[in-house]
Coordinates of C-alpha atoms in Angstrom, one line a residue:
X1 CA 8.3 25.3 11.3
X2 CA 9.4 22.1 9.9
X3 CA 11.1 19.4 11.5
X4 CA 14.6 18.4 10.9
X5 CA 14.1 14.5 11.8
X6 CA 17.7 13.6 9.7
X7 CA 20.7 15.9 9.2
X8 CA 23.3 14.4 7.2
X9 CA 24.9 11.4 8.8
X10 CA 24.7 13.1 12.1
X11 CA 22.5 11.2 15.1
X12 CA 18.8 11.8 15.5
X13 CA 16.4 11.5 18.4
X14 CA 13.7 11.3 15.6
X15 CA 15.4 7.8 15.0
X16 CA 14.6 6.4 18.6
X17 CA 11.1 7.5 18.3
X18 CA 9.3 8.9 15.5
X19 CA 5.7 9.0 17.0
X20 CA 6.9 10.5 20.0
X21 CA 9.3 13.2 19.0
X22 CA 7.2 15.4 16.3
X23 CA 3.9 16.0 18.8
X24 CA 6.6 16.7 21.6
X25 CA 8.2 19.3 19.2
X26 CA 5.0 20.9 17.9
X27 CA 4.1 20.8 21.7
X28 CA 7.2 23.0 22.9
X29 CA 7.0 25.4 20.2
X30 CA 3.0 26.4 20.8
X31 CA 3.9 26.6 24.8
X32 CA 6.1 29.0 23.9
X33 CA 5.2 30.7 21.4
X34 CA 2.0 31.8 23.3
X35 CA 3.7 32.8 26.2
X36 CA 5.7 35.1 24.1
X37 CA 3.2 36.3 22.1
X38 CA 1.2 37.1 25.3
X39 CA 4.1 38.6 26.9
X40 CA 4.9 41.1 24.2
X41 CA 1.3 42.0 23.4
X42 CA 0.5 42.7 27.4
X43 CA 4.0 44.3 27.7
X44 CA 4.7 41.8 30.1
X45 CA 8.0 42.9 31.7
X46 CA 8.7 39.7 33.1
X47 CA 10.6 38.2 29.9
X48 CA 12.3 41.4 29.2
X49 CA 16.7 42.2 29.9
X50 CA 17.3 45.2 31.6
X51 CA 20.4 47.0 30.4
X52 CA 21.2 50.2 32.2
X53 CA 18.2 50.2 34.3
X54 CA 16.5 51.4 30.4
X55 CA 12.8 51.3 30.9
X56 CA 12.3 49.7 27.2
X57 CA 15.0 47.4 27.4
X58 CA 13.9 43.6 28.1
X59 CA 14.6 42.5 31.2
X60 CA 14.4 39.1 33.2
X61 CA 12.8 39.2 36.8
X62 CA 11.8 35.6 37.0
X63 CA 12.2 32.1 35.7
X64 CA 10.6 31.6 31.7
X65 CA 7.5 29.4 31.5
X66 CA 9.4 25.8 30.9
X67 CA 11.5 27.2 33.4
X68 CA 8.7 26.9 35.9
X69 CA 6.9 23.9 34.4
X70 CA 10.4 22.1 34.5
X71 CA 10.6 23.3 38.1
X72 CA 7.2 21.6 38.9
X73 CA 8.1 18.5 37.4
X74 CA 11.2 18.7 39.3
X75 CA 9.4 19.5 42.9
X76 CA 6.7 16.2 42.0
X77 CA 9.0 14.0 42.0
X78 CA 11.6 14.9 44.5
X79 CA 9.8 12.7 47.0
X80 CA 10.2 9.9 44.8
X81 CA 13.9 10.0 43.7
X82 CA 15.0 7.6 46.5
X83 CA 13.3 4.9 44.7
X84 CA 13.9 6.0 41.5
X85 CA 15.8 2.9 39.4
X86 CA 18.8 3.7 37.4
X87 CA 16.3 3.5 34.3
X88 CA 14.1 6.0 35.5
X89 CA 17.0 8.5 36.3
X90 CA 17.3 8.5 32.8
X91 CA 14.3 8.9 31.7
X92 CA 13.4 11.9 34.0
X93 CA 16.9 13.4 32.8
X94 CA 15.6 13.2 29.3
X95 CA 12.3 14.5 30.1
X96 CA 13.9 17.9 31.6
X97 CA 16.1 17.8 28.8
X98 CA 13.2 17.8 26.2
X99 CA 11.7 20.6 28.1
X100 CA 15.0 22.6 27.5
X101 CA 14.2 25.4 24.8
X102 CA 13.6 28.3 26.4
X103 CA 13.6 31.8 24.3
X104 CA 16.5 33.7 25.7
X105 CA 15.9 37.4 25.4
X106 CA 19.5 38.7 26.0
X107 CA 20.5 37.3 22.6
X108 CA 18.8 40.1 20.7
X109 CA 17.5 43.5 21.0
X110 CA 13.9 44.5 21.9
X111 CA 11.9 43.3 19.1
X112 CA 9.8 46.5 17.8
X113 CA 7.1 44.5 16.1
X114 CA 5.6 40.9 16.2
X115 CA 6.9 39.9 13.1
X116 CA 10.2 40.5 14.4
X117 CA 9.7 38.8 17.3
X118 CA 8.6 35.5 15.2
X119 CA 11.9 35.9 13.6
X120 CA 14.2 35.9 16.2
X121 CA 12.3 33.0 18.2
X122 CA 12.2 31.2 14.8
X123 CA 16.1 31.4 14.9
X124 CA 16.3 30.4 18.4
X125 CA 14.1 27.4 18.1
X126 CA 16.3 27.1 14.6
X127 CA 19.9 26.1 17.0
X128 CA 17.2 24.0 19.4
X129 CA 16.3 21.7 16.2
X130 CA 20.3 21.4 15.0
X131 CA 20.5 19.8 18.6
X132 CA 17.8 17.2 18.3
X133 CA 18.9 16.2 15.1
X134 CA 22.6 15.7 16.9
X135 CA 22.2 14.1 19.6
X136 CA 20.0 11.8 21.9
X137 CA 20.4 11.1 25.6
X138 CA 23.3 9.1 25.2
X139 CA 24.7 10.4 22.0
X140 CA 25.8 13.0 20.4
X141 CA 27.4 14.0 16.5
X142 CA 29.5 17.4 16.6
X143 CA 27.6 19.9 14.1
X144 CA 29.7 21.6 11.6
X145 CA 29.7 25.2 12.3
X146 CA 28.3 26.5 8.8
X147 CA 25.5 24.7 9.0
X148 CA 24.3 27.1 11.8
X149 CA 24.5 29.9 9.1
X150 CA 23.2 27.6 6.6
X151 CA 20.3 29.4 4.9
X152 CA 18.9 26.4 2.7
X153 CA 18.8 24.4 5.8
X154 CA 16.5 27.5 7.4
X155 CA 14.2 27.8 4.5
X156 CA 13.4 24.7 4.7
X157 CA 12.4 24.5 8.3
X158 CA 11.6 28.0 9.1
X159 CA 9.6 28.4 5.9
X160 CA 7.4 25.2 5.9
X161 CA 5.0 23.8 8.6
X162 CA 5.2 21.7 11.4
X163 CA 3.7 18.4 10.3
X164 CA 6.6 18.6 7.4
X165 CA 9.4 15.8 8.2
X166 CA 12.8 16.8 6.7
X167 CA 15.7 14.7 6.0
X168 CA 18.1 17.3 5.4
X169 CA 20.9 15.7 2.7
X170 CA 20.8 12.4 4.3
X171 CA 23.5 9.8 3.8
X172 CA 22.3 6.4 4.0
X173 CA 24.0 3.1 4.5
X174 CA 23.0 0.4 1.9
X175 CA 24.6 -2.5 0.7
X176 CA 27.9 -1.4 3.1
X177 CA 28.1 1.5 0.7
X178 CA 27.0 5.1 1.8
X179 CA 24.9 6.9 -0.4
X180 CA 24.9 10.8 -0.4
X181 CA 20.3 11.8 -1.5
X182 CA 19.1 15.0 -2.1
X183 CA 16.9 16.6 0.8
X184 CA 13.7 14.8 1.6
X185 CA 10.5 15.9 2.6
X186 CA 8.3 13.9 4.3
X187 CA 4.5 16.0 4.2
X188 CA 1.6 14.3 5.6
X189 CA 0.5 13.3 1.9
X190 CA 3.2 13.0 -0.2
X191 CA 7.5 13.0 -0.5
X192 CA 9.6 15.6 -2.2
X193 CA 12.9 14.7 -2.7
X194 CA 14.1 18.2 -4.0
X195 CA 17.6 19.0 -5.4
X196 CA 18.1 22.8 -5.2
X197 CA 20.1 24.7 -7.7
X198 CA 21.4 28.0 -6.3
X199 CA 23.4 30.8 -8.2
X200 CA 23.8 34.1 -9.0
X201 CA 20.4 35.8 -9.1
X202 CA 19.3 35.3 -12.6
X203 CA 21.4 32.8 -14.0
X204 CA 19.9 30.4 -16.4
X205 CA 20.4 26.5 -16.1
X206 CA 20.4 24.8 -19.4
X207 CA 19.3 21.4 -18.9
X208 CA 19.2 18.6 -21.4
X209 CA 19.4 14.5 -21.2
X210 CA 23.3 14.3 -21.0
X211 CA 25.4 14.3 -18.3
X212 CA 26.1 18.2 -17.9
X213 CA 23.9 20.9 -17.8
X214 CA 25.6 24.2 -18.8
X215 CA 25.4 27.3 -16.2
X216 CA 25.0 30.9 -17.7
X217 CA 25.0 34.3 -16.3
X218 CA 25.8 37.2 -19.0
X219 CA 28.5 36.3 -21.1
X220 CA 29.7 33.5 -18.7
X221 CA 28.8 29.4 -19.7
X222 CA 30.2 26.7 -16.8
X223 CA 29.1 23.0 -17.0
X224 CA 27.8 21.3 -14.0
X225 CA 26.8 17.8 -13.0
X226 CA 23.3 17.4 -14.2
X227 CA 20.6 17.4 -11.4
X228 CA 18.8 15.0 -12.9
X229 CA 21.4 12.1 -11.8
X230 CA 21.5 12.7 -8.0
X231 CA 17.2 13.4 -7.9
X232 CA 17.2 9.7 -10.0
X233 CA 19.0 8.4 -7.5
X234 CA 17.4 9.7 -4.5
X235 CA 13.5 9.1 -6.0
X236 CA 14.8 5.3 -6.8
X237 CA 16.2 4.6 -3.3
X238 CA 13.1 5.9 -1.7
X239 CA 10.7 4.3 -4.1
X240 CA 12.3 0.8 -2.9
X241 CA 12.5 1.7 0.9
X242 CA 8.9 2.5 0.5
X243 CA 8.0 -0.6 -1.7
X244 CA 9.6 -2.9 0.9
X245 CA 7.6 -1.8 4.1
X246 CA 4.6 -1.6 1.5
X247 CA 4.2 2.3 2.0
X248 CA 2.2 4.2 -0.6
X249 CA 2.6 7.3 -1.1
X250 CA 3.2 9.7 -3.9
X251 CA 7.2 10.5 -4.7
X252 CA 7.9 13.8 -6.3
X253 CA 11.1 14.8 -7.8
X254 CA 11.9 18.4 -8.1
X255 CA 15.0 20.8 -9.4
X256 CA 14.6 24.3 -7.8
X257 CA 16.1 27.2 -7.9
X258 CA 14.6 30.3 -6.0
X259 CA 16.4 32.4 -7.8
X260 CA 16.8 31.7 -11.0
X261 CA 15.5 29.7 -14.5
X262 CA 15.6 26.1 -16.3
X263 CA 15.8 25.9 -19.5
X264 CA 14.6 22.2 -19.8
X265 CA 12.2 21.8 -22.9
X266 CA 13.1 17.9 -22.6
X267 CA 12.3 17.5 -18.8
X268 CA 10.8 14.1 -18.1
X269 CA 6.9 13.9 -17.3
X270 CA 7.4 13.1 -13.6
X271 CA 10.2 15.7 -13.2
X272 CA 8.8 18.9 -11.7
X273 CA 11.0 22.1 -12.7
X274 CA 10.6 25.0 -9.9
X275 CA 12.3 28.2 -11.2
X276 CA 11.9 31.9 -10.8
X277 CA 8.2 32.0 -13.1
X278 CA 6.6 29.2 -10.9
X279 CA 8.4 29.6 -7.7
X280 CA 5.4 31.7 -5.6
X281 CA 2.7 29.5 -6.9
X282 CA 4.7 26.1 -5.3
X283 CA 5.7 27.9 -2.3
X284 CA 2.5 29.1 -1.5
X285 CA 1.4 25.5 -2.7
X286 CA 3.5 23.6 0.0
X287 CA 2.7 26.3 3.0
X288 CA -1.0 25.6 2.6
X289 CA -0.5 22.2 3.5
X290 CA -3.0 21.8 6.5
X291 CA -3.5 18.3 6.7
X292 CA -2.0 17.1 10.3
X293 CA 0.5 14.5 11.0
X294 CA -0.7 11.0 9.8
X295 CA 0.2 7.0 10.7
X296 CA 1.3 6.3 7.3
X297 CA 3.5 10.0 7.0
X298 CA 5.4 8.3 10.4
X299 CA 5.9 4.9 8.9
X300 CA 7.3 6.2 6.1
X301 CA 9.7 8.5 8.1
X302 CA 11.0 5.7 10.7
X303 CA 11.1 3.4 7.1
X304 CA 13.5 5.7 5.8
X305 CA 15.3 6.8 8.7
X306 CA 16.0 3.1 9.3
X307 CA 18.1 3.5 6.4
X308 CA 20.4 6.3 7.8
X309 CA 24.1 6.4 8.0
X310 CA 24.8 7.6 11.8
X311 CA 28.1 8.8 13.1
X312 CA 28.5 9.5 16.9
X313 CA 29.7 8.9 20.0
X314 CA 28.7 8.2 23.8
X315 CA 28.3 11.4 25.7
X316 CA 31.0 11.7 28.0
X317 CA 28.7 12.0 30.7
X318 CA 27.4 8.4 30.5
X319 CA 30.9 6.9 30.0
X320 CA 31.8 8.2 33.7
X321 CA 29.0 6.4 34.8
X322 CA 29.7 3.1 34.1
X323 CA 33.4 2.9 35.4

Protein backbone atom coordinates (compact mmCIF):
# COMPACT_ATOMS: atom_id res chain seq x y z
CA UNK A 1 0.00 0.00 0.00
CA UNK A 2 1.37 3.31 -0.90
CA UNK A 3 1.84 6.18 1.23
CA UNK A 4 -0.12 9.34 1.20
CA UNK A 5 2.85 11.72 2.43
CA UNK A 6 0.70 15.01 0.96
CA UNK A 7 -3.06 15.39 0.44
CA UNK A 8 -3.98 18.54 -1.01
CA UNK A 9 -3.17 21.51 1.17
CA UNK A 10 -4.19 19.58 4.09
CA UNK A 11 -1.28 18.99 7.12
CA UNK A 12 1.08 16.12 7.03
CA UNK A 13 3.09 14.28 9.56
CA UNK A 14 5.26 13.20 6.58
CA UNK A 15 6.30 16.96 6.66
CA UNK A 16 7.77 16.85 10.29
CA UNK A 17 9.71 13.84 9.44
CA UNK A 18 10.14 12.10 6.25
CA UNK A 19 12.84 9.41 7.36
CA UNK A 20 10.88 8.55 10.28
CA UNK A 21 7.35 8.31 9.22
CA UNK A 22 7.46 5.73 5.97
CA UNK A 23 9.45 2.75 8.08
CA UNK A 24 7.03 3.51 10.99
CA UNK A 25 4.08 3.00 8.45
CA UNK A 26 5.43 0.01 6.66
CA UNK A 27 6.17 -1.18 10.31
CA UNK A 28 2.40 -0.94 11.60
CA UNK A 29 0.93 -2.43 8.56
CA UNK A 30 3.31 -5.83 8.55
CA UNK A 31 2.48 -6.12 12.63
CA UNK A 32 -0.67 -6.29 11.70
CA UNK A 33 -1.19 -7.76 8.90
CA UNK A 34 0.50 -10.94 10.26
CA UNK A 35 -1.42 -11.07 13.17
CA UNK A 36 -4.43 -11.09 11.06
CA UNK A 37 -3.42 -13.28 8.66
CA UNK A 38 -2.42 -15.70 11.42
CA UNK A 39 -5.60 -15.25 13.16
CA UNK A 40 -7.85 -16.04 10.27
CA UNK A 41 -5.72 -18.99 8.94
CA UNK A 42 -5.60 -20.67 12.70
CA UNK A 43 -9.27 -19.65 13.24
CA UNK A 44 -8.17 -17.71 15.95
CA UNK A 45 -11.38 -16.69 17.84
CA UNK A 46 -9.78 -14.03 19.65
CA UNK A 47 -10.16 -11.22 16.93
CA UNK A 48 -13.61 -12.29 15.97
CA UNK A 49 -17.40 -10.23 17.14
CA UNK A 50 -19.79 -12.28 18.47
CA UNK A 51 -23.30 -11.39 17.42
CA UNK A 52 -26.09 -13.57 18.85
CA UNK A 53 -23.81 -15.80 20.57
CA UNK A 54 -23.40 -17.21 16.45
CA UNK A 55 -20.47 -19.63 16.53
CA UNK A 56 -19.12 -18.16 13.02
CA UNK A 57 -19.57 -14.67 13.77
CA UNK A 58 -16.22 -12.75 14.86
CA UNK A 59 -16.03 -11.95 18.16
CA UNK A 60 -13.64 -9.91 20.44
CA UNK A 61 -12.54 -11.67 23.86
CA UNK A 62 -9.33 -9.67 24.41
CA UNK A 63 -7.37 -6.63 23.57
CA UNK A 64 -5.80 -6.66 19.53
CA UNK A 65 -2.08 -6.97 19.29
CA UNK A 66 -1.11 -3.01 19.34
CA UNK A 67 -3.66 -3.06 21.86
CA UNK A 68 -1.28 -5.11 23.99
CA UNK A 69 2.04 -3.79 22.76
CA UNK A 70 0.58 -0.15 23.49
CA UNK A 71 -0.30 -1.59 26.89
CA UNK A 72 3.32 -2.64 27.51
CA UNK A 73 4.74 0.47 26.52
CA UNK A 74 2.26 2.09 28.74
CA UNK A 75 3.08 -0.29 31.98
CA UNK A 76 7.23 0.49 31.19
CA UNK A 77 7.06 3.64 31.74
CA UNK A 78 4.46 4.25 34.33
CA UNK A 79 7.25 4.28 36.89
CA UNK A 80 8.86 6.93 35.11
CA UNK A 81 5.97 9.48 34.48
CA UNK A 82 6.74 11.53 37.61
CA UNK A 83 9.85 12.72 36.01
CA UNK A 84 8.66 12.83 32.85
CA UNK A 85 9.21 16.67 31.37
CA UNK A 86 6.43 18.41 29.61
CA UNK A 87 8.45 17.43 26.25
CA UNK A 88 8.53 13.97 26.87
CA UNK A 89 4.62 13.83 27.68
CA UNK A 90 4.40 14.70 24.25
CA UNK A 91 6.41 12.60 22.82
CA UNK A 92 5.12 9.43 24.57
CA UNK A 93 1.51 10.81 23.64
CA UNK A 94 2.59 10.72 20.03
CA UNK A 95 4.20 7.42 20.32
CA UNK A 96 0.76 5.74 21.54
CA UNK A 97 -0.83 7.71 19.07
CA UNK A 98 1.33 6.21 16.14
CA UNK A 99 0.60 2.81 17.49
CA UNK A 100 -3.21 3.63 16.98
CA UNK A 101 -4.38 1.51 13.87
CA UNK A 102 -5.90 -1.37 15.07
CA UNK A 103 -8.20 -3.56 12.59
CA UNK A 104 -11.66 -3.29 13.98
CA UNK A 105 -13.69 -6.37 13.15
CA UNK A 106 -17.18 -5.13 14.05
CA UNK A 107 -17.03 -2.83 10.93
CA UNK A 108 -17.65 -5.71 8.58
CA UNK A 109 -18.87 -9.06 8.21
CA UNK A 110 -16.79 -12.33 8.62
CA UNK A 111 -14.55 -12.24 5.79
CA UNK A 112 -15.07 -15.81 3.83
CA UNK A 113 -11.70 -15.81 2.07
CA UNK A 114 -8.26 -14.16 2.54
CA UNK A 115 -8.53 -12.02 -0.29
CA UNK A 116 -11.42 -10.55 1.28
CA UNK A 117 -9.92 -10.08 4.35
CA UNK A 118 -6.92 -7.98 2.55
CA UNK A 119 -9.70 -5.87 1.29
CA UNK A 120 -11.38 -4.87 4.11
CA UNK A 121 -8.03 -4.27 6.28
CA UNK A 122 -6.78 -2.35 3.15
CA UNK A 123 -9.88 -0.04 3.64
CA UNK A 124 -9.36 0.24 7.20
CA UNK A 125 -5.65 1.08 7.04
CA UNK A 126 -7.10 3.31 3.85
CA UNK A 127 -9.13 6.01 6.82
CA UNK A 128 -5.76 5.38 9.07
CA UNK A 129 -3.57 7.10 6.13
CA UNK A 130 -6.32 10.09 5.44
CA UNK A 131 -5.43 10.81 9.20
CA UNK A 132 -1.73 10.97 8.91
CA UNK A 133 -1.89 13.06 6.08
CA UNK A 134 -4.32 15.45 8.25
CA UNK A 135 -3.00 15.93 11.08
CA UNK A 136 0.21 15.76 13.45
CA UNK A 137 0.39 15.97 17.21
CA UNK A 138 -0.51 19.38 17.35
CA UNK A 139 -2.43 19.87 14.27
CA UNK A 140 -4.91 19.00 12.44
CA UNK A 141 -6.80 19.88 8.70
CA UNK A 142 -10.58 18.77 8.55
CA UNK A 143 -10.85 16.11 5.59
CA UNK A 144 -13.55 16.68 3.19
CA UNK A 145 -15.91 13.85 3.36
CA UNK A 146 -15.73 12.54 -0.44
CA UNK A 147 -12.45 12.03 -0.29
CA UNK A 148 -13.15 9.06 2.01
CA UNK A 149 -15.13 7.50 -0.98
CA UNK A 150 -12.66 8.87 -3.25
CA UNK A 151 -11.65 5.93 -5.56
CA UNK A 152 -8.64 7.59 -7.50
CA UNK A 153 -7.29 8.44 -4.14
CA UNK A 154 -7.56 4.37 -3.21
CA UNK A 155 -6.02 3.17 -6.36
CA UNK A 156 -3.35 4.88 -5.89
CA UNK A 157 -2.50 3.83 -2.41
CA UNK A 158 -4.18 0.53 -2.20
CA UNK A 159 -3.00 -0.56 -5.60
CA UNK A 160 0.82 0.42 -5.49
CA UNK A 161 3.54 -0.53 -2.90
CA UNK A 162 4.73 0.66 0.18
CA UNK A 163 8.04 2.31 -0.62
CA UNK A 164 5.72 4.52 -3.25
CA UNK A 165 5.54 8.28 -1.75
CA UNK A 166 2.26 10.03 -3.01
CA UNK A 167 1.54 13.55 -3.12
CA UNK A 168 -2.01 13.30 -3.76
CA UNK A 169 -3.07 16.73 -5.85
CA UNK A 170 -0.82 18.92 -3.91
CA UNK A 171 -1.11 22.65 -3.78
CA UNK A 172 2.04 24.32 -3.31
CA UNK A 173 2.95 27.80 -2.14
CA UNK A 174 5.46 29.62 -4.54
CA UNK A 175 6.19 33.04 -5.15
CA UNK A 176 2.93 33.90 -2.53
CA UNK A 177 0.96 32.28 -5.28
CA UNK A 178 -0.61 28.73 -4.70
CA UNK A 179 -0.24 26.44 -7.34
CA UNK A 180 -2.81 23.53 -7.89
CA UNK A 181 -0.01 20.00 -9.56
CA UNK A 182 -1.25 16.93 -10.72
CA UNK A 183 -0.63 13.86 -8.29
CA UNK A 184 2.91 12.89 -7.64
CA UNK A 185 4.61 9.84 -7.18
CA UNK A 186 7.57 9.62 -5.54
CA UNK A 187 9.07 5.56 -6.26
CA UNK A 188 12.29 4.74 -5.06
CA UNK A 189 13.82 5.42 -8.63
CA UNK A 190 11.94 7.73 -10.41
CA UNK A 191 8.78 10.51 -10.23
CA UNK A 192 5.48 10.30 -11.96
CA UNK A 193 3.59 13.23 -12.01
CA UNK A 194 0.40 11.59 -13.54
CA UNK A 195 -2.78 13.54 -14.70
CA UNK A 196 -5.69 11.03 -14.86
CA UNK A 197 -8.48 11.36 -17.40
CA UNK A 198 -11.56 9.53 -16.23
CA UNK A 199 -14.88 9.06 -18.22
CA UNK A 200 -17.42 7.04 -19.41
CA UNK A 201 -15.99 3.56 -20.09
CA UNK A 202 -14.80 3.80 -23.67
CA UNK A 203 -14.79 7.25 -24.46
CA UNK A 204 -12.05 8.47 -26.67
CA UNK A 205 -9.87 11.64 -25.81
CA UNK A 206 -8.66 13.45 -28.85
CA UNK A 207 -5.65 15.13 -28.04
CA UNK A 208 -3.71 17.55 -30.24
CA UNK A 209 -1.17 20.78 -29.49
CA UNK A 210 -3.98 23.41 -28.76
CA UNK A 211 -5.52 24.31 -25.89
CA UNK A 212 -8.58 21.81 -25.90
CA UNK A 213 -8.78 18.31 -26.43
CA UNK A 214 -12.24 17.24 -27.66
CA UNK A 215 -14.12 14.29 -25.51
CA UNK A 216 -16.20 11.71 -27.47
CA UNK A 217 -18.49 8.91 -26.45
CA UNK A 218 -20.95 7.79 -29.47
CA UNK A 219 -22.34 10.52 -31.10
CA UNK A 220 -21.46 13.01 -28.19
CA UNK A 221 -18.09 15.58 -28.77
CA UNK A 222 -17.36 18.02 -25.42
CA UNK A 223 -14.09 20.04 -25.28
CA UNK A 224 -11.91 19.95 -22.25
CA UNK A 225 -8.87 21.66 -20.93
CA UNK A 226 -5.99 19.98 -22.51
CA UNK A 227 -4.00 17.73 -20.05
CA UNK A 228 -0.99 18.59 -21.44
CA UNK A 229 -1.01 22.22 -19.68
CA UNK A 230 -1.51 21.24 -16.02
CA UNK A 231 1.20 17.90 -16.47
CA UNK A 232 3.68 20.90 -18.11
CA UNK A 233 3.17 22.63 -15.20
CA UNK A 234 3.57 20.13 -12.63
CA UNK A 235 6.90 18.30 -14.45
CA UNK A 236 8.38 22.12 -14.64
CA UNK A 237 7.81 22.91 -10.92
CA UNK A 238 9.21 19.70 -9.88
CA UNK A 239 12.10 19.68 -12.29
CA UNK A 240 13.19 23.13 -10.52
CA UNK A 241 12.47 21.93 -6.87
CA UNK A 242 14.69 19.09 -7.73
CA UNK A 243 17.44 21.14 -9.59
CA UNK A 244 17.70 23.52 -6.54
CA UNK A 245 18.50 20.76 -3.83
CA UNK A 246 20.61 19.10 -6.71
CA UNK A 247 18.32 15.92 -6.71
CA UNK A 248 18.55 13.61 -9.81
CA UNK A 249 16.16 11.72 -10.66
CA UNK A 250 14.14 10.76 -13.58
CA UNK A 251 10.69 12.94 -14.02
CA UNK A 252 7.91 11.24 -16.02
CA UNK A 253 4.90 12.79 -17.21
CA UNK A 254 1.90 10.72 -17.84
CA UNK A 255 -1.99 11.24 -19.10
CA UNK A 256 -3.99 8.10 -18.00
CA UNK A 257 -7.04 6.96 -18.33
CA UNK A 258 -7.97 3.36 -17.01
CA UNK A 259 -10.73 3.25 -18.90
CA UNK A 260 -10.63 4.59 -21.89
CA UNK A 261 -8.32 5.81 -25.23
CA UNK A 262 -5.94 8.86 -26.53
CA UNK A 263 -5.97 9.63 -29.59
CA UNK A 264 -2.69 11.66 -29.62
CA UNK A 265 -0.57 10.97 -32.87
CA UNK A 266 1.29 14.32 -32.02
CA UNK A 267 2.23 13.45 -28.26
CA UNK A 268 5.53 14.92 -27.35
CA UNK A 269 8.62 12.37 -26.99
CA UNK A 270 8.75 12.70 -23.09
CA UNK A 271 4.97 12.51 -22.79
CA UNK A 272 3.95 8.97 -21.89
CA UNK A 273 0.14 8.18 -22.98
CA UNK A 274 -1.44 5.32 -20.60
CA UNK A 275 -4.87 4.25 -22.13
CA UNK A 276 -7.03 1.17 -22.26
CA UNK A 277 -4.36 -0.90 -24.91
CA UNK A 278 -1.22 -0.24 -22.58
CA UNK A 279 -2.88 0.12 -19.29
CA UNK A 280 -1.98 -3.73 -17.81
CA UNK A 281 1.46 -3.60 -19.17
CA UNK A 282 2.19 -0.14 -16.91
CA UNK A 283 0.26 -1.31 -14.10
CA UNK A 284 1.93 -4.43 -13.82
CA UNK A 285 5.09 -2.30 -14.64
CA UNK A 286 4.78 0.00 -11.55
CA UNK A 287 3.55 -3.00 -8.97
CA UNK A 288 6.81 -4.80 -9.74
CA UNK A 289 8.66 -2.09 -8.32
CA UNK A 290 10.87 -3.94 -5.55
CA UNK A 291 13.54 -1.70 -4.97
CA UNK A 292 13.15 -0.47 -1.18
CA UNK A 293 13.06 2.98 0.17
CA UNK A 294 16.23 4.96 -0.77
CA UNK A 295 18.25 8.34 0.76
CA UNK A 296 17.87 10.15 -2.36
CA UNK A 297 13.79 8.95 -2.91
CA UNK A 298 13.45 10.80 0.90
CA UNK A 299 15.36 13.93 -0.14
CA UNK A 300 13.46 14.34 -2.90
CA UNK A 301 10.10 13.88 -0.95
CA UNK A 302 10.97 16.39 2.13
CA UNK A 303 12.43 18.74 -1.09
CA UNK A 304 9.10 18.81 -2.38
CA UNK A 305 7.07 18.69 0.49
CA UNK A 306 8.89 21.77 1.66
CA UNK A 307 7.10 23.34 -1.06
CA UNK A 308 3.57 22.54 0.31
CA UNK A 309 0.63 24.82 0.90
CA UNK A 310 -0.62 23.72 4.51
CA UNK A 311 -3.94 24.78 6.08
CA UNK A 312 -4.65 23.84 9.74
CA UNK A 313 -5.15 24.56 13.02
CA UNK A 314 -3.89 23.80 16.78
CA UNK A 315 -5.72 20.91 18.13
CA UNK A 316 -7.97 21.99 20.66
CA UNK A 317 -6.42 19.83 23.07
CA UNK A 318 -3.11 21.67 23.16
CA UNK A 319 -4.75 25.14 23.27
CA UNK A 320 -6.27 24.18 26.80
CA UNK A 321 -3.03 23.48 27.86
CA UNK A 322 -1.29 26.47 27.63
CA UNK A 323 -3.97 28.79 29.40
Amino acid sequence: MAQLIKLQDYVSRYEQNIVLYPSRFARLKKQQWIGLKKAFETKDRSLFYMENEREEDWMIERPSFLERVKKTILNRNKMEEAELTNEKEREEKEEVEELNFDYDAKKYSHPKTLDELKQQFLNQLFEFQLKWASSTLTEISKVTKTLYYDDLLKYYLQRFPDTFLVLYQPLFQLKNAPVELDTIIITPTDIWCIHVLEAENSAVFVGSNEKFWVKKKRDKEKKILSPVISINRTETIVKSILDKYDITLPVHKVILTRNGYVDFPSAPYDLKIVEKRNYEEWFHKMRSHHSPIKAIQLKAAESLLHYGLTNSKRRYEWDTEET
